[in-house]
Short mmCIF file of C-alpha atoms in Angstrom, two decimals:
data_model
loop_
_atom_site.label_atom_id
_atom_site.label_comp_id
_atom_site.label_asym_id
_atom_site.label_seq_id
_atom_site.Cartn_x
_atom_site.Cartn_y
_atom_site.Cartn_z
CA UNK A 1 -2.88 3.32 -16.06
CA UNK A 2 -0.79 1.93 -13.24
CA UNK A 3 -1.48 -1.71 -12.50
CA UNK A 4 -0.45 -4.24 -9.89
CA UNK A 5 -1.03 -7.82 -10.90
CA UNK A 6 -0.89 -10.92 -8.80
CA UNK A 7 -0.69 -14.55 -9.77
CA UNK A 8 -2.09 -17.02 -9.21
CA UNK A 9 -5.59 -15.86 -8.34
CA UNK A 10 -6.26 -19.05 -6.40
CA UNK A 11 -4.00 -21.69 -4.94
CA UNK A 12 -5.05 -24.90 -3.27
CA UNK A 13 -2.36 -26.78 -1.40
CA UNK A 14 -2.06 -29.72 0.90
CA UNK A 15 -0.96 -28.84 4.39
CA UNK A 16 2.81 -29.01 4.54
CA UNK A 17 3.32 -27.96 0.93
CA UNK A 18 4.98 -24.71 0.00
CA UNK A 19 3.14 -21.76 -1.52
CA UNK A 20 4.29 -18.77 -3.55
CA UNK A 21 2.40 -15.75 -4.83
CA UNK A 22 3.86 -13.29 -7.29
CA UNK A 23 3.22 -9.60 -7.66
CA UNK A 24 4.09 -7.53 -10.71
CA UNK A 25 3.79 -3.80 -11.12
CA UNK A 26 3.53 -1.87 -14.36
CA UNK A 27 5.69 0.84 -12.81
CA UNK A 28 8.71 1.01 -10.54
CA UNK A 29 7.66 1.13 -6.92
CA UNK A 30 9.34 3.00 -4.10
CA UNK A 31 8.15 0.28 -1.76
CA UNK A 32 5.80 -2.66 -1.67
CA UNK A 33 3.56 -3.85 1.11
CA UNK A 34 1.91 -7.19 1.74
CA UNK A 35 -1.37 -7.73 3.52
CA UNK A 36 -3.27 -10.83 4.57
CA UNK A 37 -7.03 -11.05 4.77
CA UNK A 38 -8.47 -14.04 6.56
CA UNK A 39 -11.88 -15.31 5.40
CA UNK A 40 -14.50 -12.91 6.73
CA UNK A 41 -11.82 -10.60 8.06
CA UNK A 42 -10.08 -7.41 7.14
CA UNK A 43 -6.67 -6.86 5.54
CA UNK A 44 -3.82 -6.94 8.01
CA UNK A 45 -0.41 -5.54 7.25
CA UNK A 46 2.35 -8.13 7.04
CA UNK A 47 5.44 -6.32 5.86
CA UNK A 48 6.93 -3.52 3.80
CA UNK A 49 9.92 -3.85 1.49
CA UNK A 50 11.83 -0.80 0.37
CA UNK A 51 15.22 -1.72 -1.01
CA UNK A 52 15.97 -3.25 -4.39
CA UNK A 53 16.57 -6.98 -3.98
CA UNK A 54 15.46 -6.92 -0.36
CA UNK A 55 14.56 -10.20 1.30
CA UNK A 56 12.76 -10.37 4.61
CA UNK A 57 11.64 -13.37 6.61
CA UNK A 58 8.89 -13.79 9.14
CA UNK A 59 9.03 -17.34 10.46
CA UNK A 60 7.81 -19.46 7.54
CA UNK A 61 7.12 -16.46 5.29
CA UNK A 62 9.78 -15.07 2.96
CA UNK A 63 9.22 -11.80 1.12
CA UNK A 64 11.31 -10.59 -1.80
CA UNK A 65 11.45 -7.30 -3.66
CA UNK A 66 12.84 -7.50 -7.16
CA UNK A 67 16.03 -5.82 -8.29
CA UNK A 68 14.10 -3.54 -10.61
CA UNK A 69 11.56 -2.80 -7.86
CA UNK A 70 8.71 -3.84 -10.14
CA UNK A 71 8.00 -7.26 -8.74
CA UNK A 72 7.76 -9.05 -5.47
CA UNK A 73 6.98 -12.47 -4.12
CA UNK A 74 5.73 -14.08 -0.94
CA UNK A 75 6.75 -17.63 -0.22
CA UNK A 76 5.31 -19.71 2.58
CA UNK A 77 7.19 -22.82 3.58
CA UNK A 78 5.26 -25.82 4.87
CA UNK A 79 1.82 -24.28 4.85
CA UNK A 80 -0.49 -24.68 7.80
CA UNK A 81 -4.26 -24.30 7.99
CA UNK A 82 -3.72 -20.99 9.75
CA UNK A 83 -2.20 -19.65 6.52
CA UNK A 84 -5.59 -19.72 4.82
CA UNK A 85 -6.66 -16.37 3.44
CA UNK A 86 -6.07 -13.91 0.65
CA UNK A 87 -2.67 -12.32 0.27
CA UNK A 88 -2.50 -8.88 -1.29
CA UNK A 89 0.46 -6.90 -2.45
CA UNK A 90 0.21 -3.13 -2.69
CA UNK A 91 2.37 -0.31 -3.91
CA UNK A 92 2.17 3.47 -3.78
CA UNK A 93 -0.29 4.86 -6.26
CA UNK A 94 1.63 7.10 -8.61
CA UNK A 95 0.76 10.74 -8.31
CA UNK A 96 -0.96 10.30 -4.98
CA UNK A 97 0.17 10.83 -1.45
CA UNK A 98 -0.16 7.90 0.84
CA UNK A 99 -2.46 5.90 -1.38
CA UNK A 100 -1.87 2.33 -2.26
CA UNK A 101 -2.85 0.39 -5.33
CA UNK A 102 -3.63 -3.20 -4.46
CA UNK A 103 -3.31 -6.33 -6.51
CA UNK A 104 -6.40 -8.51 -6.72
CA UNK A 105 -4.84 -10.95 -4.31
CA UNK A 106 -4.08 -14.64 -4.21
CA UNK A 107 -6.58 -16.74 -2.31
CA UNK A 108 -4.88 -19.61 -0.51
CA UNK A 109 -6.73 -22.63 0.71
CA UNK A 110 -4.98 -25.35 2.69
CA UNK A 111 -6.29 -28.89 2.89
CA UNK A 112 -5.46 -30.60 6.17
CA UNK B 1 -7.78 -5.14 16.97
CA UNK B 2 -6.48 -2.53 14.52
CA UNK B 3 -7.88 0.40 16.47
CA UNK B 4 -10.03 1.47 13.51
CA UNK B 5 -13.75 1.34 14.23
CA UNK B 6 -16.40 1.07 11.57
CA UNK B 7 -20.16 1.16 11.95
CA UNK B 8 -22.47 -0.39 11.08
CA UNK B 9 -20.99 -3.84 10.53
CA UNK B 10 -23.90 -4.92 8.38
CA UNK B 11 -26.48 -2.92 6.48
CA UNK B 12 -29.34 -4.09 4.29
CA UNK B 13 -31.23 -1.56 2.26
CA UNK B 14 -33.19 -1.15 -0.94
CA UNK B 15 -32.27 0.28 -4.30
CA UNK B 16 -32.56 4.03 -4.49
CA UNK B 17 -31.88 4.52 -0.81
CA UNK B 18 -29.06 6.41 0.89
CA UNK B 19 -26.78 5.14 3.63
CA UNK B 20 -23.96 6.54 5.70
CA UNK B 21 -20.98 4.52 6.84
CA UNK B 22 -18.90 5.76 9.70
CA UNK B 23 -15.24 5.32 10.53
CA UNK B 24 -13.15 6.30 13.53
CA UNK B 25 -9.42 6.08 12.80
CA UNK B 26 -6.73 4.92 15.18
CA UNK B 27 -5.88 7.43 17.82
CA UNK B 28 -3.44 9.92 16.36
CA UNK B 29 -3.86 8.89 12.74
CA UNK B 30 -4.59 11.81 10.45
CA UNK B 31 -5.31 9.96 7.21
CA UNK B 32 -8.48 8.06 6.49
CA UNK B 33 -8.99 5.95 3.38
CA UNK B 34 -12.10 4.30 2.03
CA UNK B 35 -11.92 1.11 -0.01
CA UNK B 36 -14.59 -0.99 -1.66
CA UNK B 37 -14.26 -4.74 -1.92
CA UNK B 38 -16.75 -6.63 -4.05
CA UNK B 39 -17.06 -10.40 -4.13
CA UNK B 40 -13.79 -11.96 -5.23
CA UNK B 41 -12.45 -8.54 -6.11
CA UNK B 42 -9.51 -6.72 -4.79
CA UNK B 43 -9.56 -3.53 -2.83
CA UNK B 44 -10.69 -0.57 -4.89
CA UNK B 45 -9.56 2.77 -3.53
CA UNK B 46 -12.36 5.29 -3.25
CA UNK B 47 -11.11 8.36 -1.46
CA UNK B 48 -8.59 9.64 1.09
CA UNK B 49 -8.81 12.39 3.65
CA UNK B 50 -5.93 13.88 5.55
CA UNK B 51 -6.54 16.03 8.59
CA UNK B 52 -9.96 17.06 7.42
CA UNK B 53 -9.17 17.73 3.80
CA UNK B 54 -9.68 15.57 0.75
CA UNK B 55 -6.27 14.32 -0.33
CA UNK B 56 -6.98 11.97 -3.22
CA UNK B 57 -9.84 10.46 -5.15
CA UNK B 58 -9.95 7.05 -6.71
CA UNK B 59 -12.74 5.27 -8.49
CA UNK B 60 -15.47 6.89 -6.48
CA UNK B 61 -18.85 7.29 -8.10
CA UNK B 62 -20.55 10.68 -8.16
CA UNK B 63 -23.34 9.13 -6.08
CA UNK B 64 -20.83 8.60 -3.31
CA UNK B 65 -19.30 11.28 -1.14
CA UNK B 66 -17.25 11.43 2.00
CA UNK B 67 -15.99 13.82 4.57
CA UNK B 68 -13.66 13.91 7.53
CA UNK B 69 -14.71 15.84 10.58
CA UNK B 70 -12.60 17.92 13.00
CA UNK B 71 -12.40 14.99 15.40
CA UNK B 72 -10.94 13.02 12.44
CA UNK B 73 -13.74 10.52 12.12
CA UNK B 74 -15.01 10.06 8.60
CA UNK B 75 -18.29 9.26 6.94
CA UNK B 76 -18.92 7.73 3.53
CA UNK B 77 -22.29 8.59 2.06
CA UNK B 78 -23.73 6.33 -0.61
CA UNK B 79 -26.87 7.54 -2.37
CA UNK B 80 -29.26 6.33 -5.08
CA UNK B 81 -28.05 2.87 -4.26
CA UNK B 82 -27.94 0.20 -6.94
CA UNK B 83 -27.64 -3.55 -6.67
CA UNK B 84 -24.05 -3.32 -7.82
CA UNK B 85 -23.14 -1.22 -4.80
CA UNK B 86 -23.45 -4.28 -2.61
CA UNK B 87 -19.96 -4.77 -1.25
CA UNK B 88 -17.72 -4.65 1.76
CA UNK B 89 -16.58 -1.13 2.50
CA UNK B 90 -13.35 -0.78 4.44
CA UNK B 91 -11.99 2.22 6.16
CA UNK B 92 -8.28 2.38 6.86
CA UNK B 93 -6.11 4.88 8.63
CA UNK B 94 -2.47 5.81 8.72
CA UNK B 95 -0.36 8.20 10.68
CA UNK B 96 0.80 10.40 7.85
CA UNK B 97 -0.40 11.48 4.49
CA UNK B 98 2.64 10.44 2.50
CA UNK B 99 3.52 7.20 0.74
CA UNK B 100 4.98 4.20 2.49
CA UNK B 101 2.83 4.14 5.54
CA UNK B 102 1.22 0.99 6.80
CA UNK B 103 -2.55 1.04 6.59
CA UNK B 104 -4.67 -0.15 9.49
CA UNK B 105 -8.01 -1.47 8.33
CA UNK B 106 -11.26 -1.57 10.20
CA UNK B 107 -13.45 -4.65 10.15
CA UNK B 108 -15.57 -3.26 7.36
CA UNK B 109 -19.20 -2.47 6.74
CA UNK B 110 -21.02 -5.03 4.64
CA UNK B 111 -23.67 -3.36 2.51
CA UNK B 112 -26.38 -5.38 0.84
CA UNK B 113 -28.67 -3.61 -1.60
CA UNK B 114 -31.86 -5.48 -2.44
#
């Protein structure tokens, strides 16, 4: 069945270091979304990418959608303690309407 | 604040019991989704309703059922509870029923089955 995989599962960084999480889909996606879930919180939408090769930036966060629209990445430059949380990618669930299939997420911890 | 309201926030019950989780979507949103998140697990899609009708089913157990009412709020019913049903249950809403829409998540209902 359709799968969305994320690596790494966990990442521990020192504050100020960069961080990247990768998302790979078993199928071509029409779009990909990224969500952040703070510890004890709920997922919050960060961004949606639609075009092949698209790159979007939000301050220190850079999101990329692969040329083949099967992979994506989120890169955080100079992490801060406020970046702590789990980052999920999600793509449309094939054969459904409006449903998303989520990756298992990358849990980021930042040591001050 | 996402605008999605879930109650109760916490629920502790015993095996074999039945509980109902409630969700009020953002004003104007027609789609409601239910997700289950177990410890260190991702978000498992359970079921989606759109404007009162079931739109899609995911990995929802037969012991679980849901509905969306005319005022668009939704309830997730979990019965014959087992220890493994302990999880965080999220409701999310979106404006439309098609793909590509941002989901707005509620704060979740944490269910503990003892």
